[in-house]
PDB file of C-alpha atoms in Angstrom:
ATOM      1  CA  MET A1122     109.005 -19.057 103.577  1.00  0.00           C
ATOM      2  CA  ASN A1123     106.416 -18.790 106.381  1.00  0.00           C
ATOM      3  CA  GLN A1124     107.450 -21.981 108.155  1.00  0.00           C
ATOM      4  CA  PRO A1125     107.912 -22.331 111.926  1.00  0.00           C
ATOM      5  CA  GLY A1126     111.320 -20.992 112.906  1.00  0.00           C
ATOM      6  CA  ASP A1127     112.161 -19.504 109.511  1.00  0.00           C
ATOM      7  CA  LEU A1128     112.484 -16.005 110.961  1.00  0.00           C
ATOM      8  CA  LEU A1129     115.997 -16.970 112.047  1.00  0.00           C
ATOM      9  CA  LEU A1130     116.883 -17.562 108.396  1.00  0.00           C
ATOM     10  CA  ARG A1131     116.037 -14.012 107.331  1.00  0.00           C
ATOM     11  CA  PRO A1132     119.085 -11.984 106.248  1.00  0.00           C
ATOM     12  CA  LEU A1133     118.903  -9.422 109.073  1.00  0.00           C
ATOM     13  CA  ALA A1134     118.562 -12.182 111.677  1.00  0.00           C
ATOM     14  CA  LEU A1135     121.582 -14.014 110.244  1.00  0.00           C
ATOM     15  CA  ILE A1136     123.585 -10.783 110.209  1.00  0.00           C
ATOM     16  CA  SER A1137     122.639 -10.216 113.864  1.00  0.00           C
ATOM     17  CA  VAL A1138     123.784 -13.711 114.804  1.00  0.00           C
ATOM     18  CA  ALA A1139     127.089 -13.104 113.018  1.00  0.00           C
ATOM     19  CA  VAL A1140     127.537  -9.722 114.727  1.00  0.00           C
ATOM     20  CA  VAL A1141     126.886 -11.194 118.174  1.00  0.00           C
ATOM     21  CA  LEU A1142     129.275 -14.111 117.602  1.00  0.00           C
ATOM     22  CA  ILE A1143     132.078 -12.076 116.046  1.00  0.00           C
ATOM     23  CA  ASN A1144     131.708  -9.204 118.470  1.00  0.00           C
ATOM     24  CA  ASP A1145     131.492 -11.322 121.621  1.00  0.00           C
ATOM     25  CA  HIS A1146     134.215 -13.820 120.683  1.00  0.00           C
ATOM     26  CA  VAL A1147     136.674 -11.703 118.695  1.00  0.00           C
ATOM     27  CA  LEU A1148     136.146  -7.956 118.875  1.00  0.00           C
ATOM     28  CA  LYS A1149     135.545  -7.708 122.637  1.00  0.00           C
ATOM     29  CA  ASP A1150     138.739  -9.664 123.298  1.00  0.00           C
ATOM     30  CA  ALA A1151     140.706  -7.477 120.899  1.00  0.00           C
ATOM     31  CA  PHE A1152     139.239  -4.068 121.765  1.00  0.00           C
ATOM     32  CA  GLY A1153     136.776  -4.362 124.681  1.00  0.00           C
ATOM     33  CA  ASN A1154     135.463  -0.815 124.481  1.00  0.00           C
ATOM     34  CA  VAL A1155     132.179   1.079 124.534  1.00  0.00           C
ATOM     35  CA  LEU A1156     131.591   0.409 120.831  1.00  0.00           C
ATOM     36  CA  THR A1157     131.832  -3.374 121.207  1.00  0.00           C
ATOM     37  CA  GLY A1158     129.468  -3.232 124.179  1.00  0.00           C
ATOM     38  CA  LYS A1159     126.857  -1.192 122.310  1.00  0.00           C
ATOM     39  CA  LEU A1160     127.215  -3.397 119.234  1.00  0.00           C
ATOM     40  CA  SER A1161     126.325  -6.461 121.312  1.00  0.00           C
ATOM     41  CA  ASP A1162     123.350  -4.648 122.807  1.00  0.00           C
ATOM     42  CA  ILE A1163     122.010  -3.569 119.422  1.00  0.00           C
ATOM     43  CA  ALA A1164     122.418  -6.967 117.755  1.00  0.00           C
ATOM     44  CA  GLY A1165     121.121  -8.865 120.785  1.00  0.00           C
ATOM     45  CA  VAL A1166     118.051  -6.696 121.332  1.00  0.00           C
ATOM     46  CA  PHE A1167     117.218  -6.915 117.619  1.00  0.00           C
ATOM     47  CA  LEU A1168     117.698 -10.703 117.521  1.00  0.00           C
ATOM     48  CA  PHE A1169     116.084 -11.800 120.786  1.00  0.00           C
ATOM     49  CA  PRO A1170     112.378 -11.349 119.871  1.00  0.00           C
ATOM     50  CA  ILE A1171     113.048 -13.201 116.606  1.00  0.00           C
ATOM     51  CA  LEU A1172     114.724 -16.002 118.553  1.00  0.00           C
ATOM     52  CA  LEU A1173     111.862 -16.186 121.073  1.00  0.00           C
ATOM     53  CA  LEU A1174     109.278 -16.445 118.314  1.00  0.00           C
ATOM     54  CA  SER A1175     111.291 -19.016 116.401  1.00  0.00           C
ATOM     55  CA  VAL A1176     111.623 -21.231 119.471  1.00  0.00           C
ATOM     56  CA  LEU A1177     107.895 -20.863 120.174  1.00  0.00           C
ATOM     57  CA  GLU A1178     106.975 -21.693 116.584  1.00  0.00           C
ATOM     58  CA  VAL A1179     109.208 -24.744 116.422  1.00  0.00           C
ATOM     59  CA  ALA A1180     107.879 -25.980 119.783  1.00  0.00           C
ATOM     60  CA  ARG A1181     104.274 -25.479 118.646  1.00  0.00           C
ATOM     61  CA  ARG A1182     104.997 -26.544 115.049  1.00  0.00           C
ATOM     62  CA  THR A1183     102.915 -23.656 113.832  1.00  0.00           C
ATOM     63  CA  LEU A1184     103.284 -19.972 113.027  1.00  0.00           C
ATOM     64  CA  VAL A1185     102.489 -17.350 115.636  1.00  0.00           C
ATOM     65  CA  GLY A1186     100.132 -14.414 115.466  1.00  0.00           C
ATOM     66  CA  THR A1187     100.066 -10.821 116.618  1.00  0.00           C
ATOM     67  CA  GLY A1188      99.755 -11.635 120.329  1.00  0.00           C
ATOM     68  CA  ALA A1189     102.945 -13.672 120.354  1.00  0.00           C
ATOM     69  CA  ILE A1190     104.762 -11.031 118.320  1.00  0.00           C
ATOM     70  CA  ALA A1191     103.794  -8.287 120.781  1.00  0.00           C
ATOM     71  CA  TRP A1192     104.729 -10.581 123.682  1.00  0.00           C
ATOM     72  CA  SER A1193     108.202 -11.302 122.281  1.00  0.00           C
ATOM     73  CA  VAL A1194     108.971  -7.623 121.731  1.00  0.00           C
ATOM     74  CA  ALA A1195     107.661  -6.627 125.178  1.00  0.00           C
ATOM     75  CA  VAL A1196     109.523  -9.423 126.991  1.00  0.00           C
ATOM     76  CA  THR A1197     112.741  -8.433 125.236  1.00  0.00           C
ATOM     77  CA  GLY A1198     112.419  -4.746 126.105  1.00  0.00           C
ATOM     78  CA  ILE A1199     111.389  -5.290 129.702  1.00  0.00           C
ATOM     79  CA  GLY A1200     113.983  -8.016 130.236  1.00  0.00           C
ATOM     80  CA  PHE A1201     116.819  -5.951 128.764  1.00  0.00           C
ATOM     81  CA  ALA A1202     115.886  -2.935 130.876  1.00  0.00           C
ATOM     82  CA  ALA A1203     115.618  -5.094 134.005  1.00  0.00           C
ATOM     83  CA  VAL A1204     119.048  -6.660 133.447  1.00  0.00           C
ATOM     84  CA  LYS A1205     120.597  -3.211 133.011  1.00  0.00           C
ATOM     85  CA  LEU A1206     118.751  -1.449 135.859  1.00  0.00           C
ATOM     86  CA  ILE A1207     117.857  -3.974 138.584  1.00  0.00           C
ATOM     87  CA  PRO A1208     120.916  -5.509 140.267  1.00  0.00           C
ATOM     88  CA  VAL A1209     119.281  -8.787 141.355  1.00  0.00           C
ATOM     89  CA  VAL A1210     117.952  -9.377 137.824  1.00  0.00           C
ATOM     90  CA  GLY A1211     121.363  -8.571 136.321  1.00  0.00           C
ATOM     91  CA  ASP A1212     123.037 -10.969 138.750  1.00  0.00           C
ATOM     92  CA  ALA A1213     120.541 -13.737 137.940  1.00  0.00           C
ATOM     93  CA  TYR A1214     121.130 -13.178 134.219  1.00  0.00           C
ATOM     94  CA  GLU A1215     124.922 -13.358 134.644  1.00  0.00           C
ATOM     95  CA  TYR A1216     124.724 -16.655 136.538  1.00  0.00           C
ATOM     96  CA  THR A1217     122.092 -18.165 134.235  1.00  0.00           C
ATOM     97  CA  ILE A1218     124.084 -17.451 131.079  1.00  0.00           C
ATOM     98  CA  GLY A1219     127.269 -18.587 132.822  1.00  0.00           C
ATOM     99  CA  PHE A1220     125.552 -21.862 133.739  1.00  0.00           C
ATOM    100  CA  LEU A1221     124.261 -22.370 130.191  1.00  0.00           C
ATOM    101  CA  ARG A1222     127.761 -21.807 128.785  1.00  0.00           C
ATOM    102  CA  TRP A1223     129.209 -24.249 131.305  1.00  0.00           C
ATOM    103  CA  ALA A1224     126.521 -26.821 130.424  1.00  0.00           C
ATOM    104  CA  ALA A1225     127.238 -26.339 126.706  1.00  0.00           C
ATOM    105  CA  ARG A1226     130.876 -27.253 127.467  1.00  0.00           C
ATOM    106  CA  GLY A1227     129.659 -30.514 129.005  1.00  0.00           C
ATOM    107  CA  PHE A1228     130.043 -29.221 132.564  1.00  0.00           C
ATOM    108  CA  SER A1229     133.791 -29.277 132.111  1.00  0.00           C
ATOM    109  CA  GLY A1230     136.122 -26.602 133.352  1.00  0.00           C
ATOM    110  CA  GLU A1231     135.217 -24.011 135.932  1.00  0.00           C
ATOM    111  CA  PHE A1232     131.761 -22.533 136.215  1.00  0.00           C
ATOM    112  CA  ALA A1233     131.907 -18.763 135.887  1.00  0.00           C
ATOM    113  CA  PRO A1234     129.115 -16.235 135.485  1.00  0.00           C
ATOM    114  CA  ILE A1235     129.378 -13.834 132.577  1.00  0.00           C
ATOM    115  CA  LEU A1236     129.963 -10.149 133.191  1.00  0.00           C
ATOM    116  CA  VAL A1237     127.271  -7.647 132.217  1.00  0.00           C
ATOM    117  CA  TYR A1238     128.079  -3.967 132.392  1.00  0.00           C
ATOM    118  CA  ARG A1239     125.047  -2.293 133.881  1.00  0.00           C
ATOM    119  CA  ASP A1240     124.936   1.035 132.158  1.00  0.00           C
ATOM    120  CA  PRO A1241     121.561   2.821 132.029  1.00  0.00           C
ATOM    121  CA  SER A1242     122.697   4.573 128.838  1.00  0.00           C
ATOM    122  CA  ASP A1243     122.403   1.166 127.130  1.00  0.00           C
ATOM    123  CA  LEU A1244     118.647   1.643 127.158  1.00  0.00           C
ATOM    124  CA  TRP A1245     118.991   3.909 124.120  1.00  0.00           C
ATOM    125  CA  VAL A1246     119.120   0.714 122.012  1.00  0.00           C
ATOM    126  CA  LEU A1247     115.519  -0.220 122.880  1.00  0.00           C
ATOM    127  CA  PRO A1248     114.066   1.510 119.784  1.00  0.00           C
ATOM    128  CA  ILE A1249     115.771  -1.225 117.731  1.00  0.00           C
ATOM    129  CA  LEU A1250     112.798  -3.349 118.823  1.00  0.00           C
ATOM    130  CA  ILE A1251     110.758  -1.405 116.266  1.00  0.00           C
ATOM    131  CA  ALA A1252     112.996  -2.823 113.549  1.00  0.00           C
ATOM    132  CA  SER A1253     112.552  -6.318 114.999  1.00  0.00           C
ATOM    133  CA  TYR A1254     108.802  -5.860 114.950  1.00  0.00           C
ATOM    134  CA  PHE A1255     108.831  -4.793 111.298  1.00  0.00           C
ATOM    135  CA  VAL A1256     111.077  -7.686 110.251  1.00  0.00           C
ATOM    136  CA  ILE A1257     108.796 -10.127 112.050  1.00  0.00           C
ATOM    137  CA  THR A1258     105.502  -8.741 110.780  1.00  0.00           C
ATOM    138  CA  ARG A1259     106.796  -8.378 107.231  1.00  0.00           C
ATOM    139  CA  ASN A1260     107.520 -12.108 107.268  1.00  0.00           C
ATOM    140  CA  ARG A1261     104.369 -13.273 109.016  1.00  0.00           C
ATOM    141  CA  THR A1262     101.190 -12.831 107.027  1.00  0.00           C
ATOM    142  CA  ARG A1263      98.741 -15.007 108.954  1.00  0.00           C
ATOM    143  CA  ALA A1264      98.485 -17.037 112.125  1.00  0.00           C
ATOM    144  CA  PRO A1265      97.265 -20.618 111.757  1.00  0.00           C
ATOM    145  CA  GLU A1266      93.537 -21.208 111.309  1.00  0.00           C
ATOM    146  CA  GLY A1267      91.775 -21.520 114.645  1.00  0.00           C
ATOM    147  CA  ALA A1268      94.621 -19.930 116.613  1.00  0.00           C
ATOM    148  CA  VAL A1269      93.723 -17.334 119.217  1.00  0.00           C
ATOM    149  CA  GLU A1270      95.869 -14.845 117.325  1.00  0.00           C
ATOM    150  CA  HIS A1271      94.323 -15.739 113.940  1.00  0.00           C
ATOM    151  CA  GLY A1272      94.093 -12.764 111.671  1.00  0.00           C
ATOM    152  CA  THR A1273      96.266 -10.530 109.622  1.00  0.00           C
ATOM    153  CA  VAL A1274      99.604  -9.903 111.248  1.00  0.00           C
ATOM    154  CA  ASN A1275     100.654  -7.214 108.814  1.00  0.00           C
ATOM    155  CA  PRO A1276      97.616  -5.177 107.783  1.00  0.00           C
ATOM    156  CA  VAL A1277      99.621  -3.218 105.205  1.00  0.00           C
ATOM    157  CA  PRO A1278      99.315  -4.985 101.839  1.00  0.00           C
ATOM    158  CA  ARG A1279     102.549  -5.817 100.099  1.00  0.00           C
ATOM    159  CA  PRO A1280     103.070  -4.625  96.535  1.00  0.00           C
ATOM    160  CA  ALA A1281     102.704  -7.445  94.010  1.00  0.00           C
TER     161      ALA A1281
END
């Protein structure tokens, strides 16, 4: 593939999108337990760096390199930890996502922030970022010519 934004079309990314949607809109309503909360964390933390890179690539109309990949993984990890551990960041996240959901509904109905359970034990999902990194680098072989990040993204050669 290797087209801007195509990372979101990879099987593991599509599975993560499905898990987030099904879990957040069906399973949490039906069960609402620790398992559904952790499932959202795992799928979301895996998916978010892929989403960030895809948005960046589509906006730039070009593939990204190693710097952007490292940035997306770091921003995801730091942001997730901040939402879970720093109350003002968690509050801002709840209101921002609540606003975006309200806007997506055409500003109809009541505005309501989402609810994020701030559990430091959720940080155990951060190693899933390693899997995100490998999915990204396996599907990105080179940055565009002349880009600051130009060079091999995945230095391990693939078998032919």
